[in-house]
PDB file of C-alpha atoms in Angstrom:
ATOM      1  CA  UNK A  10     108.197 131.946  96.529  1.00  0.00           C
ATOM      2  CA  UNK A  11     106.543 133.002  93.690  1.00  0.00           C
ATOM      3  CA  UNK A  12     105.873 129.380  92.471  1.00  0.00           C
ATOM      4  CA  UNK A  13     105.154 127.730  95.750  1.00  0.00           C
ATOM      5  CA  UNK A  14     101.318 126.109  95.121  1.00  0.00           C
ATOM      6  CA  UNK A  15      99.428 125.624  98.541  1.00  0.00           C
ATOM      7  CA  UNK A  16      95.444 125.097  98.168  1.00  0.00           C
ATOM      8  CA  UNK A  17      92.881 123.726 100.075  1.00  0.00           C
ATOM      9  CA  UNK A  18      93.631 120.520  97.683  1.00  0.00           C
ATOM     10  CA  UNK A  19      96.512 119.868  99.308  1.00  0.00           C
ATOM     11  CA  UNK A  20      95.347 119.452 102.854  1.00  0.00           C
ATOM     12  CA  UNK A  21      93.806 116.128 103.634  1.00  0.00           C
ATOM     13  CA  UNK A  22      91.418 116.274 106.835  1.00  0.00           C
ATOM     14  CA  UNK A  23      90.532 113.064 109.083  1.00  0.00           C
ATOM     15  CA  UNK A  24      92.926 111.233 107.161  1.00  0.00           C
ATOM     16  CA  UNK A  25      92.832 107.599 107.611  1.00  0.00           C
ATOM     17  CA  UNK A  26      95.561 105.566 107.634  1.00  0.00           C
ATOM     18  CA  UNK A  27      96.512 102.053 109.344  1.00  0.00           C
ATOM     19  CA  UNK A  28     100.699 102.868 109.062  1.00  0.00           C
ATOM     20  CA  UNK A  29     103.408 105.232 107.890  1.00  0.00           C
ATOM     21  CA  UNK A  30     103.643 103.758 104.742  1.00  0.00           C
ATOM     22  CA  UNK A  31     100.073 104.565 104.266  1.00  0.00           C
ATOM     23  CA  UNK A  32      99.821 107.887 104.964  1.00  0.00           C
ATOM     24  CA  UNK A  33     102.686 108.484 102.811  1.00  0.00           C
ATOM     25  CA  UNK A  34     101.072 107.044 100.022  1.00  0.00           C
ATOM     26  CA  UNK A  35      97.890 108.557 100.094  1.00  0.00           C
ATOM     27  CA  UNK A  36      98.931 112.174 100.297  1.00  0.00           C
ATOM     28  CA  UNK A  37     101.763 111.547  97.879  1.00  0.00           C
ATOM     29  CA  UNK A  38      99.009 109.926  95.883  1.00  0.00           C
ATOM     30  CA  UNK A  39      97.300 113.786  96.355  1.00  0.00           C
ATOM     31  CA  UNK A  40      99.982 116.134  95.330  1.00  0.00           C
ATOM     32  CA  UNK A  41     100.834 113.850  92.511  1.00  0.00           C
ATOM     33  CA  UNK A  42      96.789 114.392  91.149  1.00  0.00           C
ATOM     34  CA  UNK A  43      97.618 117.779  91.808  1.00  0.00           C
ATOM     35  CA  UNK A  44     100.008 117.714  89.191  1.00  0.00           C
ATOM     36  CA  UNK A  45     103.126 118.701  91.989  1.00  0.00           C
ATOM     37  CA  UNK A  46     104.938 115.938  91.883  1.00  0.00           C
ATOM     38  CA  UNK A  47     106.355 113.250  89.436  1.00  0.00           C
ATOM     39  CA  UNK A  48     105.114 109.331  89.896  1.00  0.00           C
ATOM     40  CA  UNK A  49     108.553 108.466  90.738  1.00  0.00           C
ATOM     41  CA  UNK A  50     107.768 110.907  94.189  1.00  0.00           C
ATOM     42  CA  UNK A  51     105.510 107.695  95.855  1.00  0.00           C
ATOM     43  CA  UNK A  52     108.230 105.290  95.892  1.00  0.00           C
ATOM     44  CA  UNK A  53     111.194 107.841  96.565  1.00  0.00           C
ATOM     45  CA  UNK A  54     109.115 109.359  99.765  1.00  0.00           C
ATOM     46  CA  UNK A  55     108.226 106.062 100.731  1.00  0.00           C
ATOM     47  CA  UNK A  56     112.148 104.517 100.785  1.00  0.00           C
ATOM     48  CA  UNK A  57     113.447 107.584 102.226  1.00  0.00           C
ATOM     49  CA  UNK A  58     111.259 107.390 105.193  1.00  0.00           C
ATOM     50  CA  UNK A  59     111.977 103.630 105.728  1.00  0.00           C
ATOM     51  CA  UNK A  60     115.939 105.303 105.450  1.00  0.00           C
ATOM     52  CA  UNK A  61     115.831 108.268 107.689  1.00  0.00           C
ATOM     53  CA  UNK A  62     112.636 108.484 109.252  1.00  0.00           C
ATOM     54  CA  UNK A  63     111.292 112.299 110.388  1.00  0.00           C
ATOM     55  CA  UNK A  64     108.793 111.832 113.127  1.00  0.00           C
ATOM     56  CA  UNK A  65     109.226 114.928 115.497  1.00  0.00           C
ATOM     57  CA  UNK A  66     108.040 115.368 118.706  1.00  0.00           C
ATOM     58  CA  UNK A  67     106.865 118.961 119.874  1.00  0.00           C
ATOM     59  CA  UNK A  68     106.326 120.666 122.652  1.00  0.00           C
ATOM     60  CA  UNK A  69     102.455 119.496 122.035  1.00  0.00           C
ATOM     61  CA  UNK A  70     101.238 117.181 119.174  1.00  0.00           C
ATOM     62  CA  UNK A  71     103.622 114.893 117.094  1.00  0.00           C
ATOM     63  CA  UNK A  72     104.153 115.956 113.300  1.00  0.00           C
ATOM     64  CA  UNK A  73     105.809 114.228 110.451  1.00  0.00           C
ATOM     65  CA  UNK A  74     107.816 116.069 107.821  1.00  0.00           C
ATOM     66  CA  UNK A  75     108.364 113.512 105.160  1.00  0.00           C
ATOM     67  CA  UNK A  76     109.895 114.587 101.936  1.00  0.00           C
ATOM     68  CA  UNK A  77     112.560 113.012  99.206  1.00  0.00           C
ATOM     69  CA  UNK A  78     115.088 114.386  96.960  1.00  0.00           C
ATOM     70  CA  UNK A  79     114.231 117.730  94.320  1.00  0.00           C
ATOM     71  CA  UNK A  80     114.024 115.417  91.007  1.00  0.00           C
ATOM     72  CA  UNK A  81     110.768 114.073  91.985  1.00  0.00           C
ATOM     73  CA  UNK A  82     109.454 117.163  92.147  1.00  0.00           C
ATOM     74  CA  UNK A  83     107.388 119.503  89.794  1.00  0.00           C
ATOM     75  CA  UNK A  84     106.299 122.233  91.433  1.00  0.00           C
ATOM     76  CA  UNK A  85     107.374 123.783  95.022  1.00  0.00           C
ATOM     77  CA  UNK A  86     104.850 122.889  97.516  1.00  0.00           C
ATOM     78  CA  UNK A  87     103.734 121.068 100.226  1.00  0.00           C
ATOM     79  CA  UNK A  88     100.912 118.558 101.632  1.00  0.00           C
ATOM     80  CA  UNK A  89      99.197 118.738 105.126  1.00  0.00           C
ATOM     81  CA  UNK A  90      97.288 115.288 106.505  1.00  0.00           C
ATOM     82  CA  UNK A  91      95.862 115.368 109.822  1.00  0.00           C
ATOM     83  CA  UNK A  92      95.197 112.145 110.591  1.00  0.00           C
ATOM     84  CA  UNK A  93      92.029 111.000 112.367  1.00  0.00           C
ATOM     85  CA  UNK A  94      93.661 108.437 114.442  1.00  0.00           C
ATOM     86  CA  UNK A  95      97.751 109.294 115.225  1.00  0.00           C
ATOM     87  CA  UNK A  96      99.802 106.924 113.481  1.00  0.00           C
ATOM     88  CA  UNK A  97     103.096 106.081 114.989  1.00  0.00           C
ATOM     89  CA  UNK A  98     106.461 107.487 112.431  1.00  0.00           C
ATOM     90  CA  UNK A  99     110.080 107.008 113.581  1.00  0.00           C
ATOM     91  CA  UNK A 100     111.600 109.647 115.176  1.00  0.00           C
ATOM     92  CA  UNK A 101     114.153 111.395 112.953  1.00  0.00           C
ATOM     93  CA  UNK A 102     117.648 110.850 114.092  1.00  0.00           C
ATOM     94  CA  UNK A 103     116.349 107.382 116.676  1.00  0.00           C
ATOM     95  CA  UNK A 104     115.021 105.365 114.512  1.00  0.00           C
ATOM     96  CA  UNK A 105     114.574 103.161 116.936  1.00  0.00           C
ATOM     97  CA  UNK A 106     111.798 105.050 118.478  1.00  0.00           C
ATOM     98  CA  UNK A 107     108.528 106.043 117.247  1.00  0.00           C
ATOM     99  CA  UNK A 108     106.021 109.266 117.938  1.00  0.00           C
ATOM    100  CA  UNK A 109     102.409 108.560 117.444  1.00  0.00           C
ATOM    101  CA  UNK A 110     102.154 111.832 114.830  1.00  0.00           C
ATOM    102  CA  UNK A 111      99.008 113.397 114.510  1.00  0.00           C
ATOM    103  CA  UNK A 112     100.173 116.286 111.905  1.00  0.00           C
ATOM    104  CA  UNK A 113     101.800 115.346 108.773  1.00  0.00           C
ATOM    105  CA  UNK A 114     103.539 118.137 106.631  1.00  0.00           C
ATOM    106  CA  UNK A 115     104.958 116.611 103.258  1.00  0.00           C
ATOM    107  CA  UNK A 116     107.582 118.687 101.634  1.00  0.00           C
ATOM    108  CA  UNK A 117     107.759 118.917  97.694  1.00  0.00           C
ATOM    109  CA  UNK A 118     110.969 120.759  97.397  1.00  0.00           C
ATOM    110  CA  UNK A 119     112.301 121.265  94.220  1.00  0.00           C
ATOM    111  CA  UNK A 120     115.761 123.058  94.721  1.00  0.00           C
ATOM    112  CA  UNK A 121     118.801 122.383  96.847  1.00  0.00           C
ATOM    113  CA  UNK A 122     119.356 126.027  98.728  1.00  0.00           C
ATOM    114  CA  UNK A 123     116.587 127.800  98.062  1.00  0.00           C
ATOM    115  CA  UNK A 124     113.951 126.817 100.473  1.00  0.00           C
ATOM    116  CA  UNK A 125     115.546 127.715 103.618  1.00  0.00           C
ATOM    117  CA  UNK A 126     112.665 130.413 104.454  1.00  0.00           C
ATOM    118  CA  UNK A 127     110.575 127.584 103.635  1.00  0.00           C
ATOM    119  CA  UNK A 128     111.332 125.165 106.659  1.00  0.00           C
ATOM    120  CA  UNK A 129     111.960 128.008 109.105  1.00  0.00           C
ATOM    121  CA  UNK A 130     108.678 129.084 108.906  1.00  0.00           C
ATOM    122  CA  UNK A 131     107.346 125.660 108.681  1.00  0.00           C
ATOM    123  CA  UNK A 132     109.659 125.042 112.185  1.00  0.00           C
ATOM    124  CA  UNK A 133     108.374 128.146 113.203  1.00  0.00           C
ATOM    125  CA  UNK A 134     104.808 126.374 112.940  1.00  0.00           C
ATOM    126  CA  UNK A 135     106.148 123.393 114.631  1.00  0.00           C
ATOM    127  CA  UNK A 136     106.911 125.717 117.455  1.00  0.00           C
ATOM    128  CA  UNK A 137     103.900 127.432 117.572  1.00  0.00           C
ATOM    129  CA  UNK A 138     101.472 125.217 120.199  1.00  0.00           C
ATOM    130  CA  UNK A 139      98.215 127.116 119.019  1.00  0.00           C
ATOM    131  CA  UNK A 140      98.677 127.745 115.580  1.00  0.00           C
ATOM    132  CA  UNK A 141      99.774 123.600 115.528  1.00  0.00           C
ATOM    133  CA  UNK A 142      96.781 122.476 117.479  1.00  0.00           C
ATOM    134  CA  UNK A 143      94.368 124.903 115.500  1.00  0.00           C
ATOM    135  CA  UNK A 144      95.438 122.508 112.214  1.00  0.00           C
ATOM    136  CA  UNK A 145      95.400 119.553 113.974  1.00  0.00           C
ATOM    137  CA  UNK A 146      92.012 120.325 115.027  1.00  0.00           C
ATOM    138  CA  UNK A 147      90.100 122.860 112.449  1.00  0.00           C
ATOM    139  CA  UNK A 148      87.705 121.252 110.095  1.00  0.00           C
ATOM    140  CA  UNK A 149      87.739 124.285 107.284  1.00  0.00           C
ATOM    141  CA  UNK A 150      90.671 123.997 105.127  1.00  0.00           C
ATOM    142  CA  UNK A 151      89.958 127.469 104.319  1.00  0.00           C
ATOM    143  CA  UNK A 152      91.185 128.629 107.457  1.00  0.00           C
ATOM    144  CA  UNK A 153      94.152 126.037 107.588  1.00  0.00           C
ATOM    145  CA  UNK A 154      95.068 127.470 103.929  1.00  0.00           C
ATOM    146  CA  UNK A 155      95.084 131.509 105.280  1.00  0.00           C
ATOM    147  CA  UNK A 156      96.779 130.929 108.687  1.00  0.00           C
ATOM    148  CA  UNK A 157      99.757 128.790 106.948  1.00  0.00           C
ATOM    149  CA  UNK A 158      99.645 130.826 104.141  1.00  0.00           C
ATOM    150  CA  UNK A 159     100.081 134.003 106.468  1.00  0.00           C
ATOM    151  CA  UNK A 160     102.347 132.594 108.390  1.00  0.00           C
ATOM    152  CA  UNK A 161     104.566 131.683 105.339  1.00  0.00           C
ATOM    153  CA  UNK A 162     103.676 134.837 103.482  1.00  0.00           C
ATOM    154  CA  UNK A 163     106.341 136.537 105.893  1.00  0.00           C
ATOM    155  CA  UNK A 164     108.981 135.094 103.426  1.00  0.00           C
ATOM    156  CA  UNK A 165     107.812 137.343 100.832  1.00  0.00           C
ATOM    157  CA  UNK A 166     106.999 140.319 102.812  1.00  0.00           C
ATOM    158  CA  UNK A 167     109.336 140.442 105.836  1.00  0.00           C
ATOM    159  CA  UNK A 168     112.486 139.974 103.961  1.00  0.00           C
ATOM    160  CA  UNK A 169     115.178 137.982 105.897  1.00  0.00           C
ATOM    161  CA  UNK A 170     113.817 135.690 108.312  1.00  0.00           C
ATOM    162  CA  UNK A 171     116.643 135.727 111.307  1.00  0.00           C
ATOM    163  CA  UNK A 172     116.476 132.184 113.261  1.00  0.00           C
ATOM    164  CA  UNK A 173     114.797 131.453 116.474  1.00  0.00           C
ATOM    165  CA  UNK A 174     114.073 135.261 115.935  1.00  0.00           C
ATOM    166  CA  UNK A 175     110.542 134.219 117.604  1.00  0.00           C
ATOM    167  CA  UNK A 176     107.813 136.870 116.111  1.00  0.00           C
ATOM    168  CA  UNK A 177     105.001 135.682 118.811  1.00  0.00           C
TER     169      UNK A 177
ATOM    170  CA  UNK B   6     143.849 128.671 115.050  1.00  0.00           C
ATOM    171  CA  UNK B   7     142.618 126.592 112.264  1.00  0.00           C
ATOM    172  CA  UNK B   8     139.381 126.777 111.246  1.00  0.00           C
ATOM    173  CA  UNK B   9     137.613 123.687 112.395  1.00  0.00           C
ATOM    174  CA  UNK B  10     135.575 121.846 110.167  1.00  0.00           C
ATOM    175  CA  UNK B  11     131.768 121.239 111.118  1.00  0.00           C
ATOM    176  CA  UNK B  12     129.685 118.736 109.068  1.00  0.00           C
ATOM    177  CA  UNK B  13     126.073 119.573 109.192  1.00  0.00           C
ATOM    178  CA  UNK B  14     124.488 116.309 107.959  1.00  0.00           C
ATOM    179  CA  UNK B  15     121.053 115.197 107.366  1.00  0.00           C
ATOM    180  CA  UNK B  16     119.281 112.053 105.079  1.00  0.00           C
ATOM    181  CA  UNK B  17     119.230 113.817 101.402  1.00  0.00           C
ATOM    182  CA  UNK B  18     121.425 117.111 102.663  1.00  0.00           C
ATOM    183  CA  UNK B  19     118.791 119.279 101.376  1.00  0.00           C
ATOM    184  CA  UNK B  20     116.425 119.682 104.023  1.00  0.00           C
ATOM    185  CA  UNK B  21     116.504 119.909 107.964  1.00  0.00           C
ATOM    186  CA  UNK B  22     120.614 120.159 107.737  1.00  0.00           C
ATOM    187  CA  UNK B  23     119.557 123.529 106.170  1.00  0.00           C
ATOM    188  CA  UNK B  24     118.282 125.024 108.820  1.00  0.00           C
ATOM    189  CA  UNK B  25     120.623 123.352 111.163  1.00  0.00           C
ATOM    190  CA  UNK B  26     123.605 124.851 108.334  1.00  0.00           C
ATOM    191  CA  UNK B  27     121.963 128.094 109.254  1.00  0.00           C
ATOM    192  CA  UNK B  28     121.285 128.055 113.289  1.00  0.00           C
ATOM    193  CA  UNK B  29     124.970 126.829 113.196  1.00  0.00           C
ATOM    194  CA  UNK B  30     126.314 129.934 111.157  1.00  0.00           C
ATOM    195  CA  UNK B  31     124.140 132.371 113.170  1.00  0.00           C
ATOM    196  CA  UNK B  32     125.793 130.659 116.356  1.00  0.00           C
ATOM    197  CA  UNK B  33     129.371 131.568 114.504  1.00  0.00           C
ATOM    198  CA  UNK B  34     128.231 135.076 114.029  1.00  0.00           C
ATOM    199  CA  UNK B  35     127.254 135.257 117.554  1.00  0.00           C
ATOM    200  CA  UNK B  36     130.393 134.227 119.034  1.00  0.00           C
ATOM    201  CA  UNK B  37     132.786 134.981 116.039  1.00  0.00           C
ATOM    202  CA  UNK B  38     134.136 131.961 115.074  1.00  0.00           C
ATOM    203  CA  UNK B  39     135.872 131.150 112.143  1.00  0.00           C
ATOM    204  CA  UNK B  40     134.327 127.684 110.863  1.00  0.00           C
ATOM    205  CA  UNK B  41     134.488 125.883 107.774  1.00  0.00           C
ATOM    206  CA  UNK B  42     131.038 124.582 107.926  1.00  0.00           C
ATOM    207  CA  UNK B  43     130.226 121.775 105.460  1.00  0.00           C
ATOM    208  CA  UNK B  44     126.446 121.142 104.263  1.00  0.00           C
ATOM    209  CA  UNK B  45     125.990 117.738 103.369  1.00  0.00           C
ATOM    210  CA  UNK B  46     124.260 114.189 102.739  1.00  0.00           C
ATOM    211  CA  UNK B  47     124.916 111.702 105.934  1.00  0.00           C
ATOM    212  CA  UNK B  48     126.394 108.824 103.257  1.00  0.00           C
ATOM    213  CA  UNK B  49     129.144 111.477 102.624  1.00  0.00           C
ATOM    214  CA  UNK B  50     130.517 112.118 106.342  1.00  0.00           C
ATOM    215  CA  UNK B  51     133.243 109.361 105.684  1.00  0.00           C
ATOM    216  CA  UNK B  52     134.599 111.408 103.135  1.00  0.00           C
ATOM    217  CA  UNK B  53     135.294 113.862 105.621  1.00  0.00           C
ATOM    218  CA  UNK B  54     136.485 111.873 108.302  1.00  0.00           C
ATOM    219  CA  UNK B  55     139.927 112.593 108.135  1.00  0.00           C
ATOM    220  CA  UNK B  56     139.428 116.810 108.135  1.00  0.00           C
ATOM    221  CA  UNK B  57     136.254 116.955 110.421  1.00  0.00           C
ATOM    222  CA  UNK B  58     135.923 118.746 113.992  1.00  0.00           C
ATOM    223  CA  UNK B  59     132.698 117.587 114.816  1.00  0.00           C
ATOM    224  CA  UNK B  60     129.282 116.609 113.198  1.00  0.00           C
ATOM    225  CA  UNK B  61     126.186 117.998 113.713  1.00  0.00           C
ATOM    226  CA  UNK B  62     123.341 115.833 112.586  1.00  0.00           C
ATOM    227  CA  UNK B  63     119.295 115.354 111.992  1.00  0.00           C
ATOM    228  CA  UNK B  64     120.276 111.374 110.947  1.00  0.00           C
ATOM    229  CA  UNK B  65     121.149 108.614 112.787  1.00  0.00           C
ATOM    230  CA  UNK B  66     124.731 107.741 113.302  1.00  0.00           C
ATOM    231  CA  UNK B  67     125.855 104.153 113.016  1.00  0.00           C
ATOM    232  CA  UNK B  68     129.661 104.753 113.245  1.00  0.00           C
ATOM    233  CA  UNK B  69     131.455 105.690 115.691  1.00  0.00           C
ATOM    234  CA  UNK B  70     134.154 108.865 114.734  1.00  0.00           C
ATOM    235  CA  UNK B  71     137.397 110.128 115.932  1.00  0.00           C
ATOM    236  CA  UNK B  72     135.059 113.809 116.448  1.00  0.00           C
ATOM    237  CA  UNK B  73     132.063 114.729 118.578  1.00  0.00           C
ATOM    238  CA  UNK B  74     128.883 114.159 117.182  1.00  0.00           C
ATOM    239  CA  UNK B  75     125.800 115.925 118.127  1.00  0.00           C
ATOM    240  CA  UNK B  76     122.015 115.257 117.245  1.00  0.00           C
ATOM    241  CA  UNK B  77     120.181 118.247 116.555  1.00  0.00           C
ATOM    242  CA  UNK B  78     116.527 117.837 116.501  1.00  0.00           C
ATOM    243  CA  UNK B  79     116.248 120.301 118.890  1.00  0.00           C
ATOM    244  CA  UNK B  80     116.733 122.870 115.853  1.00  0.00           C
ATOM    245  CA  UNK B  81     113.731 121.591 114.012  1.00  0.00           C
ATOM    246  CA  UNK B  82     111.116 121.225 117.334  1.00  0.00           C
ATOM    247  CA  UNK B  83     112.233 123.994 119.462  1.00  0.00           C
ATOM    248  CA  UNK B  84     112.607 121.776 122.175  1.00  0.00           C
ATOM    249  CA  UNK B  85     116.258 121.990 123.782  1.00  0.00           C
ATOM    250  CA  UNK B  86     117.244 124.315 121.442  1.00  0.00           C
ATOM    251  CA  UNK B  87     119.922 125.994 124.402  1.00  0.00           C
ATOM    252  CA  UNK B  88     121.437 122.506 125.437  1.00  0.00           C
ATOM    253  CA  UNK B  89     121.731 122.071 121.474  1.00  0.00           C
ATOM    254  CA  UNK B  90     123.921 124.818 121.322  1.00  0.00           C
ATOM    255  CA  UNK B  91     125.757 124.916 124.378  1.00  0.00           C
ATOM    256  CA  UNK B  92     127.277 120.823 123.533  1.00  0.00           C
ATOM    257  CA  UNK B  93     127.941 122.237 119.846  1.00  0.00           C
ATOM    258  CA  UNK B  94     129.713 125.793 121.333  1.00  0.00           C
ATOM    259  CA  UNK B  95     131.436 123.512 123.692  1.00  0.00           C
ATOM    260  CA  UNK B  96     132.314 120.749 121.078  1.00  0.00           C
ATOM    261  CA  UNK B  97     133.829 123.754 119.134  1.00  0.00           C
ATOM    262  CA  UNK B  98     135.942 125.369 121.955  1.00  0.00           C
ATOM    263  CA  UNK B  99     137.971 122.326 123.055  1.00  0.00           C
TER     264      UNK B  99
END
């Protein structure tokens, strides 16, 4: 995880954004300033969303995890947009449904079987009602930047992460 | 017993079917089955159509199979997580 960038640049606060399609586009827009991702990662995110949308309801706010296949991809890393007003994504798997997401976490993965540490503790976040509603609502990205950061520093510290082996 | 074959399928095979791959393998541990446990892209499950037990899927399923298929969301949000596994453990015990 060495390699895995996550700043306070990539989280975009009181994001504004009238659909999907925009929201993609402006935090793919970020990570590719940042140098994360290639310009070929836009488009790609974009189509793949329209393909298999990834809108998930939780147990409290609705999140997004968009993301597209490794050869867009620079670096390992991901965005965070909390939007100001929740914009509605299909729900991954039912399509024909949408969630009105408020949380947006946009995956930059850049190998195959690698990152499963990666999304489990990312789930794990998902599944978390405070530490999800504390990003959806905290205005420092400072503090958004240590408490993922902490919560994904168990990768590197703890070893193994078991599944659904709940730490909280 | 053969081994049955379980397809673990998302959009781009890379992402959420990885930690579905991986609840679905701790779930084998847990009740020591023997499963041949494919990881793969949802544009490839026709390939497998002939060999498959059942599918286990993040994507959207247009077609209908001769095998069970089960969404599994429920892996990704937490939510449902035990009916999740009780349809696939059942699915795999028939």
């Amino acid at each position: 995880m060495n390699d895995f960038y996550f700043e306070e640049a990539n989280i975009l606060l009181n994001l504004e954004a009238e659909n999907d399609k925009d929201v993609l586009v402006q935090m793919g827009r970020n990570l590719q300033e940042l140098g994360l991702v290639r310009e070929s990662f836009i488009d790609a995110i974009v189509a793949r969303e329209e393909e298999f949308s990834t809108g998930l309801p939780t147990s409290t706010i609705s999140v997004a995890i968009p993301h597209t296949d490794i050869e867009h991809v620079k670096q390992k890393s991901i965005g965070i947009g909390v939007l100001k007003n929740e914009v509605a994504f299909g729900v991954m798997g039912d399509p024909e449904e949408t969630t009105p997401v408020k949380v947006v976490f946009m995956l930059a993965m850049d190998e195959t079987h690698s990152q499963l540490y990666l999304l489990q503790r990312l789930m794990s976040i998902f599944q978390h009602n405070t530490m999800l509603t504390t990003i959806a609502q905290e205005q420092d990205k400072a503090k958004i930047v240590r408490l993922v950061k902490s919560e994904l520093d168990v990768i590197n510290e703890g070893g193994e992460v078991t599944w659904q082996k709940n730490k909280y | 017993m053969a081994k049955k074959q379980v397809l673990v399928a998302c959009g781009a095979g890379i992402a959420t079917s990885t930690i579905v791959n991986n609840a679905i393998e701790e779930m084998a541990k847990e009740h020591q089955l023997d499963l041949d446990i494919k990881q793969i892209k949802i544009a490839e499950v026709n390939s497998y159509a002939e060999t498959a037990d059942l599918l286990v899927t993040t994507a959207t399923i247009q077609k209908d199979y001769d095998f069970p298929v089960i969404t599994a969301r429920s892996f990704l949000t937490g939510i449902g997580v035990e009916d999740t596994k009780k349809q696939i453990l059942d699915a795999l015990l028939r």
